[in-house]
mmCIF file of C-alpha atoms in Angstrom:
data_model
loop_
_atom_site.group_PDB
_atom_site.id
_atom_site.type_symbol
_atom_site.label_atom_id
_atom_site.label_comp_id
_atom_site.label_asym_id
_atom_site.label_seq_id
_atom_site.Cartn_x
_atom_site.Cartn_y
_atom_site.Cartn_z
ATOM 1 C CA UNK A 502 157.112 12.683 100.674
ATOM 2 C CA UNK A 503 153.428 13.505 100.317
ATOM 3 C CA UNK A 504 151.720 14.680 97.417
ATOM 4 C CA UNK A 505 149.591 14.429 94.744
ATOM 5 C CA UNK A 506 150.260 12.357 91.258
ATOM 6 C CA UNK A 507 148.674 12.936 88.585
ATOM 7 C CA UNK A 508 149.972 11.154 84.908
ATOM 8 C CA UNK A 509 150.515 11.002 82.712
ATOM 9 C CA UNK A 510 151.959 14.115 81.779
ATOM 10 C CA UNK A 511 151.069 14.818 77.834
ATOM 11 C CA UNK A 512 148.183 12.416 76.262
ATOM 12 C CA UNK A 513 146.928 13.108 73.191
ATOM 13 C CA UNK A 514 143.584 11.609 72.034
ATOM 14 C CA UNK A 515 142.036 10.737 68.511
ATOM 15 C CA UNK A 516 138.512 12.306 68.065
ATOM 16 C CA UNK A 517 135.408 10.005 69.630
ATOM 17 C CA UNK A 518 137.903 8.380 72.052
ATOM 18 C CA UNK A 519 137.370 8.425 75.837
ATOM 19 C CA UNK A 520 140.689 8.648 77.963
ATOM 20 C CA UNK A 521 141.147 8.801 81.815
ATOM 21 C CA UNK A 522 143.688 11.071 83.722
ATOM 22 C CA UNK A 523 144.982 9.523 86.934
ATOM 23 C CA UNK A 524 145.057 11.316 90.005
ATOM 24 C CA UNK A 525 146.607 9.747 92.992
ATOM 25 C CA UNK A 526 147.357 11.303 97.058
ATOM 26 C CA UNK A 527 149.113 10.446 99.657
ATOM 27 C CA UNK A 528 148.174 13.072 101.975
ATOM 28 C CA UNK A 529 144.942 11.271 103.475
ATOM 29 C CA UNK A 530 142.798 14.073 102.396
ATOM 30 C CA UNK A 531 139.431 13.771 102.197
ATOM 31 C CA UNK A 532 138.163 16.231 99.284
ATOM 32 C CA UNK A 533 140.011 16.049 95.849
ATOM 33 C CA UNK A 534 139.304 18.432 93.120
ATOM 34 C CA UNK A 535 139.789 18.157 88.958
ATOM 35 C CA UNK A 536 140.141 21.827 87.581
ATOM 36 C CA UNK A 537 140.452 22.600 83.744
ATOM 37 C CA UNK A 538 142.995 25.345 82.584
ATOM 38 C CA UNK A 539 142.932 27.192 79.317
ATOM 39 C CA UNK A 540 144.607 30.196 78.688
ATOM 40 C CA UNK A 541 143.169 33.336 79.817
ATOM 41 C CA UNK A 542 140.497 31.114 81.581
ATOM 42 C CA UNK A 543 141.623 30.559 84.719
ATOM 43 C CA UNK A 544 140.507 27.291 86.510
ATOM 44 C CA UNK A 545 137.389 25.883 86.125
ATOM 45 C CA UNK A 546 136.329 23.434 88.797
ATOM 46 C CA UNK A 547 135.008 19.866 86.550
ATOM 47 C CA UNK A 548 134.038 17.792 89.413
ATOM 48 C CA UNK A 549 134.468 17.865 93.339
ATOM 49 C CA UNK A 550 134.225 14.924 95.883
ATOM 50 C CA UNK A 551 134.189 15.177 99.541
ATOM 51 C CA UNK A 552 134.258 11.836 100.633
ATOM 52 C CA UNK A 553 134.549 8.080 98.796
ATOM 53 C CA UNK A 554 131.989 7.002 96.740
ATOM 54 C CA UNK A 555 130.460 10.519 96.349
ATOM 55 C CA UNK A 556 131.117 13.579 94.073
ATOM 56 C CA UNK A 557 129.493 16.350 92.511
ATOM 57 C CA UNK A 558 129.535 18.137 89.575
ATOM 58 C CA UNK A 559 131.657 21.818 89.065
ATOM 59 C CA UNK A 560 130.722 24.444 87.048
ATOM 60 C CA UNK A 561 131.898 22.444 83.432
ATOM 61 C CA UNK A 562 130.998 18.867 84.214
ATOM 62 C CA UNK A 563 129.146 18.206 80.496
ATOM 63 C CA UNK A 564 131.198 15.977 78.749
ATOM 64 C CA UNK A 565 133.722 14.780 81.930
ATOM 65 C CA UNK A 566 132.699 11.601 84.331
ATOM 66 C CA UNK A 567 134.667 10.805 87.603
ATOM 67 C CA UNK A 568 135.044 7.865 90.372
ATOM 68 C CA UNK A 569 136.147 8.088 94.001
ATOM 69 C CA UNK A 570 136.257 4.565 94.956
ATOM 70 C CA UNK A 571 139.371 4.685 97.116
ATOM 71 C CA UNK A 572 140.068 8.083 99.444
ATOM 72 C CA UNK A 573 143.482 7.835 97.771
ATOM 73 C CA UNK A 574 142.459 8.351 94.225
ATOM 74 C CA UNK A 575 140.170 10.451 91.940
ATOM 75 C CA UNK A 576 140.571 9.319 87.724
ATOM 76 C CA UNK A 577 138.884 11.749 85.248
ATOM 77 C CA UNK A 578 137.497 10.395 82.262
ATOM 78 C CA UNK A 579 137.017 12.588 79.451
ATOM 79 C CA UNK A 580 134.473 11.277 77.240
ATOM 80 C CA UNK A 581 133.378 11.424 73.383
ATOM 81 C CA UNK A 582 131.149 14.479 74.113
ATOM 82 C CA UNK A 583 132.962 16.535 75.487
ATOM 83 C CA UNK A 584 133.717 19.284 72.558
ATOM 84 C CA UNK A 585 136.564 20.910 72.931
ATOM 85 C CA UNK A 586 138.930 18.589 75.272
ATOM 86 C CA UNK A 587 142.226 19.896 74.369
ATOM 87 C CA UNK A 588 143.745 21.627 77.817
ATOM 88 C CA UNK A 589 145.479 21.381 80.834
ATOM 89 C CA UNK A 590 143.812 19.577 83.637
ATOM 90 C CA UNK A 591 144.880 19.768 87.240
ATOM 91 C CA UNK A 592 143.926 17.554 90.535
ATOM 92 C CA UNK A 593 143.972 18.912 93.981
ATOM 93 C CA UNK A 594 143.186 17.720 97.308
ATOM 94 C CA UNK A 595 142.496 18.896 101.137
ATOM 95 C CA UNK A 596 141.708 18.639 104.244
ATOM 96 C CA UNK A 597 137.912 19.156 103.237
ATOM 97 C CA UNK A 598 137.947 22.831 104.155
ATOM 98 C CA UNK A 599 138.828 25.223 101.746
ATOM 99 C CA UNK A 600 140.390 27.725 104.675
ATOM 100 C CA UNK A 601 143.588 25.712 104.258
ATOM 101 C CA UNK A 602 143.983 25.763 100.811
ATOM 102 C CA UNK A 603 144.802 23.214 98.262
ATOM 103 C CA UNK A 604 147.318 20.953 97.355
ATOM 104 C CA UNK A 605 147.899 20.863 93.358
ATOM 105 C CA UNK A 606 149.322 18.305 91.635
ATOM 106 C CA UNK A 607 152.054 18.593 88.179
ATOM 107 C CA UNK A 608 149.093 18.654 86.076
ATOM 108 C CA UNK A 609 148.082 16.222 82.637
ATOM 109 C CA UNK A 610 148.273 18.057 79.253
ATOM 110 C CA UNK A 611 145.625 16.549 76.730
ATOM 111 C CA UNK A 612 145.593 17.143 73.110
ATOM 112 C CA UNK A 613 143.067 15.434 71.148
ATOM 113 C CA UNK A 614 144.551 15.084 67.091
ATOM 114 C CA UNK B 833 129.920 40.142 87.256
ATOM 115 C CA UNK B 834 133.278 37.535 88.540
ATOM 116 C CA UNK B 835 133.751 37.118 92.142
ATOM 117 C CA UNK B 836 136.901 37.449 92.114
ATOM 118 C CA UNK B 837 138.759 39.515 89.549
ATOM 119 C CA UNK B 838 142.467 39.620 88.908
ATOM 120 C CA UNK B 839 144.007 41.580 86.244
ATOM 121 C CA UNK B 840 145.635 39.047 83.453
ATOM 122 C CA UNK B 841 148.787 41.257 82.813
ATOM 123 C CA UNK B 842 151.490 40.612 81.526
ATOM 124 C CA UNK B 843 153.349 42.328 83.539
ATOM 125 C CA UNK B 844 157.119 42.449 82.757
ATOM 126 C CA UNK B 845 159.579 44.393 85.602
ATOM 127 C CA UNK B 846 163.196 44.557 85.617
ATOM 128 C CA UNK B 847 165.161 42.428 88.128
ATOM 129 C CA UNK B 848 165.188 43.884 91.402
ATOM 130 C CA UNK B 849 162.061 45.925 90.991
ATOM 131 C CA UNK B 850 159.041 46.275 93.423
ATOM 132 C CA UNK B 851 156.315 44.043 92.010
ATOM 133 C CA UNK B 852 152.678 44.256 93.114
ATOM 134 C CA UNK B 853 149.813 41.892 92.149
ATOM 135 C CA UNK B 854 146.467 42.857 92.970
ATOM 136 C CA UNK B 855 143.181 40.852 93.136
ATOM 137 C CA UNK B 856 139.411 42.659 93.807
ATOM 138 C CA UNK B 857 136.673 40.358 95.157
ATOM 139 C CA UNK B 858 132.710 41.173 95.662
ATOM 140 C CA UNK B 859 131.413 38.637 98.167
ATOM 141 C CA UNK B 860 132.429 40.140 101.825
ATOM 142 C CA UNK B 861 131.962 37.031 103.450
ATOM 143 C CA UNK B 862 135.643 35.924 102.265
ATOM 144 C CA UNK B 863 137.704 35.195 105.459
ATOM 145 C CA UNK B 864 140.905 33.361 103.925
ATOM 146 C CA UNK B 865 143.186 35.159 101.153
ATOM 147 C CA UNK B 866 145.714 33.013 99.259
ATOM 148 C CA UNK B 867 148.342 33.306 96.739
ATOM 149 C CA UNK B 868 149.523 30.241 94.421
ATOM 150 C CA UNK B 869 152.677 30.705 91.755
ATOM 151 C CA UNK B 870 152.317 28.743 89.330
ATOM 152 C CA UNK B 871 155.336 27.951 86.302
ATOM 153 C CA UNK B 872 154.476 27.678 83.021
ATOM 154 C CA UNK B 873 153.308 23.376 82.798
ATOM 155 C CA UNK B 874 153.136 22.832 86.251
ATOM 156 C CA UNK B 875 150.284 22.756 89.385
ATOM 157 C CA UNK B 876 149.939 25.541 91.302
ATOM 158 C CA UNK B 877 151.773 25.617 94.476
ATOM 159 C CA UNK B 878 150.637 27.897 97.647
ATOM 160 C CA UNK B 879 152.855 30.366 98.218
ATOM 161 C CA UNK B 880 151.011 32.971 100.649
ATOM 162 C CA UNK B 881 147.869 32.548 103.434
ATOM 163 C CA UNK B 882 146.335 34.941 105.121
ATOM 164 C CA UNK B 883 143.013 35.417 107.216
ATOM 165 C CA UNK B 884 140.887 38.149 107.401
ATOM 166 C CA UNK B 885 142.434 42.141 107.311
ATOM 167 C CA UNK B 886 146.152 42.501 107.687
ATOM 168 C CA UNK B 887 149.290 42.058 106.203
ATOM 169 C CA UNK B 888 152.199 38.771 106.074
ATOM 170 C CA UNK B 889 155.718 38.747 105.543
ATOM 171 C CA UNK B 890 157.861 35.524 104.092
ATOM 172 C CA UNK B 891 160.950 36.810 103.224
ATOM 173 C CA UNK B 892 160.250 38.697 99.796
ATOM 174 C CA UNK B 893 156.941 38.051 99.727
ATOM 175 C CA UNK B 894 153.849 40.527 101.459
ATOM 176 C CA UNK B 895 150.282 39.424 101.769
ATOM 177 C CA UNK B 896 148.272 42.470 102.377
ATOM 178 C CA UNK B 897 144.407 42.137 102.991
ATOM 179 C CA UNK B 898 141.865 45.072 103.143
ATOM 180 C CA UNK B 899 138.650 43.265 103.335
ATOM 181 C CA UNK B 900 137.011 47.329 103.779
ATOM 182 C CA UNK B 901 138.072 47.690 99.832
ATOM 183 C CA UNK B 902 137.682 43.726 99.088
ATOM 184 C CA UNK B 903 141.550 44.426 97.669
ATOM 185 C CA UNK B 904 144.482 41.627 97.946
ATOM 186 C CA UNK B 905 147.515 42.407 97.581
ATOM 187 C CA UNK B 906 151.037 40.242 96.999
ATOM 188 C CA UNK B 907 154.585 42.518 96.952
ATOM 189 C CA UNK B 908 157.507 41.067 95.985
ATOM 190 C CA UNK B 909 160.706 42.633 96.647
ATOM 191 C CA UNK B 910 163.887 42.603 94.767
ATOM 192 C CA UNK B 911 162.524 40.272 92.099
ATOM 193 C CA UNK B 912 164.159 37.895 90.787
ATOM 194 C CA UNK B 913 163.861 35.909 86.811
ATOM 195 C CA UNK B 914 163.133 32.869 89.161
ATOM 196 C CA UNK B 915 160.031 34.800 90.400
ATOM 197 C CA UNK B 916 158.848 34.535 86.640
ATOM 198 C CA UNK B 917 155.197 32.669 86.965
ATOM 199 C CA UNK B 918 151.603 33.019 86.442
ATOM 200 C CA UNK B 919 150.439 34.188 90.197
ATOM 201 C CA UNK B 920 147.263 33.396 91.359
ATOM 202 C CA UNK B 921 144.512 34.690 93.971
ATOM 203 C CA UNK B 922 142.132 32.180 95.857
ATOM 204 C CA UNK B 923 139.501 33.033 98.603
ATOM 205 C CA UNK B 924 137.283 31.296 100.892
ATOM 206 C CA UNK B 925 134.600 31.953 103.093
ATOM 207 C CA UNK B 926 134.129 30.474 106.014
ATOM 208 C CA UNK B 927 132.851 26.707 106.709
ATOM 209 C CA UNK B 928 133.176 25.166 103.121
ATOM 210 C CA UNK B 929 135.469 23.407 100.973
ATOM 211 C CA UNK B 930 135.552 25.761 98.114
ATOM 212 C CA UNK B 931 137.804 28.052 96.733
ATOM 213 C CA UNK B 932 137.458 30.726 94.348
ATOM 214 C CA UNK B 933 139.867 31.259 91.968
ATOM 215 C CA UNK B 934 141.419 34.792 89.957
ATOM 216 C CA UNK B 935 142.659 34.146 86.312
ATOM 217 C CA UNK B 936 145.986 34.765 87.588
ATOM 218 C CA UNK B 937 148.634 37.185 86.745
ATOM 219 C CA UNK B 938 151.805 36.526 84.234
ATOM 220 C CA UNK B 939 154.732 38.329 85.778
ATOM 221 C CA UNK B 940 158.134 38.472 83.992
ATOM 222 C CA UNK B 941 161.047 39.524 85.387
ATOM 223 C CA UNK B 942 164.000 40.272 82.928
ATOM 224 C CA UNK B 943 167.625 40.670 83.876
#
């Protein structure tokens, strides 16, 4: 079946640590998405990339770096500075126009302690 | 001033009641309306797509667009406590990648 992976599921993080958040399709899209959730927030779109080996930065990239080496994957590395890292982050993917929608995948809670 | 607004609820309906969720949006040049459920720890998953004016039926499940009022719409009939999810709006205009978002809507549906 086709989808999107993301894992792990629950990481938790000690203060000044950087961690990465795998995201992984299968579908052979082209553009793949990391959003932030918080409650009462919505989704906030991190980073964006349309192709491999080229992204750009959302609306809340401070703090957040990304790679698209492969079309099949998109990690998320959430670094030292970013302030308040504790949420839920999603990936998504598609076809590269937004008409068709997005495919989410099971999401990765962080916690820093 | 959001693009897209989307009231956060909750909303809590007994089972088998009429449910509407409702979205507003400012930007006219929106073309494609979606809806994503989404349970509590998990990804969104698409539920309901429509373009431009008009309604959709899937089973329980209405889509109605009025692009005149910038006003989305998603019914649900004869809810169910398995219908219990955050639901979220999304909208596109035409020729990009992007999606805009709602804060979604918490429904509950008690027996």
């Amino acid at each position: 079946d086709g989808g999107i992976t993301q894992s792990p599921k629950y990481l938790f993080r000690k203060e000044g640590q950087n961690v990465t958040l795998s995201c992984e399709q299968n579908l052979n899209h082209d553009a793949m998405y990391w959003y932030r959730q918080d409650p009462g927030q919505g989704l906030r779109l991190i980073y964006y990339s349309q192709i491999v080996n080229d992204f750009q930065k959302g609306d809340i990239a401070e703090g957040y770096s990304v790679s698209r080496e492969k079309k099949e994957s998109f990690p998320l590395t959430v670094t030292s500075a970013q302030k308040n890292p504790t949420a839920f982050y999603l990936c998504a993917s598609s076809i590269g126009e937004g008409q068709y929608g997005y495919t989410f995948g099971s999401g990765t809670r962080l916690t820093v302690v | 001033q959001k693009e897209v607004e989307q009231d956060p609820g909750p909303l809590s309906v007994p089972e088998g009641a009429i449910v509407s969720l409702n979205c507003t949006y400012s930007n006219s040049a929106f073309q494609y309306f979606m809806w994503y459920r989404q349970y509590s720890r998990k990804g969104p998953e698409l539920l309901m797509y429509t373009y431009s004016s008009g309604n959709k039926e899937d089973g329980r499940f209405t889509a109605q667009v009025d692009k005149s009022s910038k006003y989305i719409s998603l019914f649900i009939r004869d809810s169910q406590p398995s219908d219990s999810a955050t639901y979220l709006c999304a909208m596109s205009p035409p020729n990009t990648d992007k999606l805009i978002f709602g804060t979604g809507t918490r429904l509950q549906v008690f027996p």
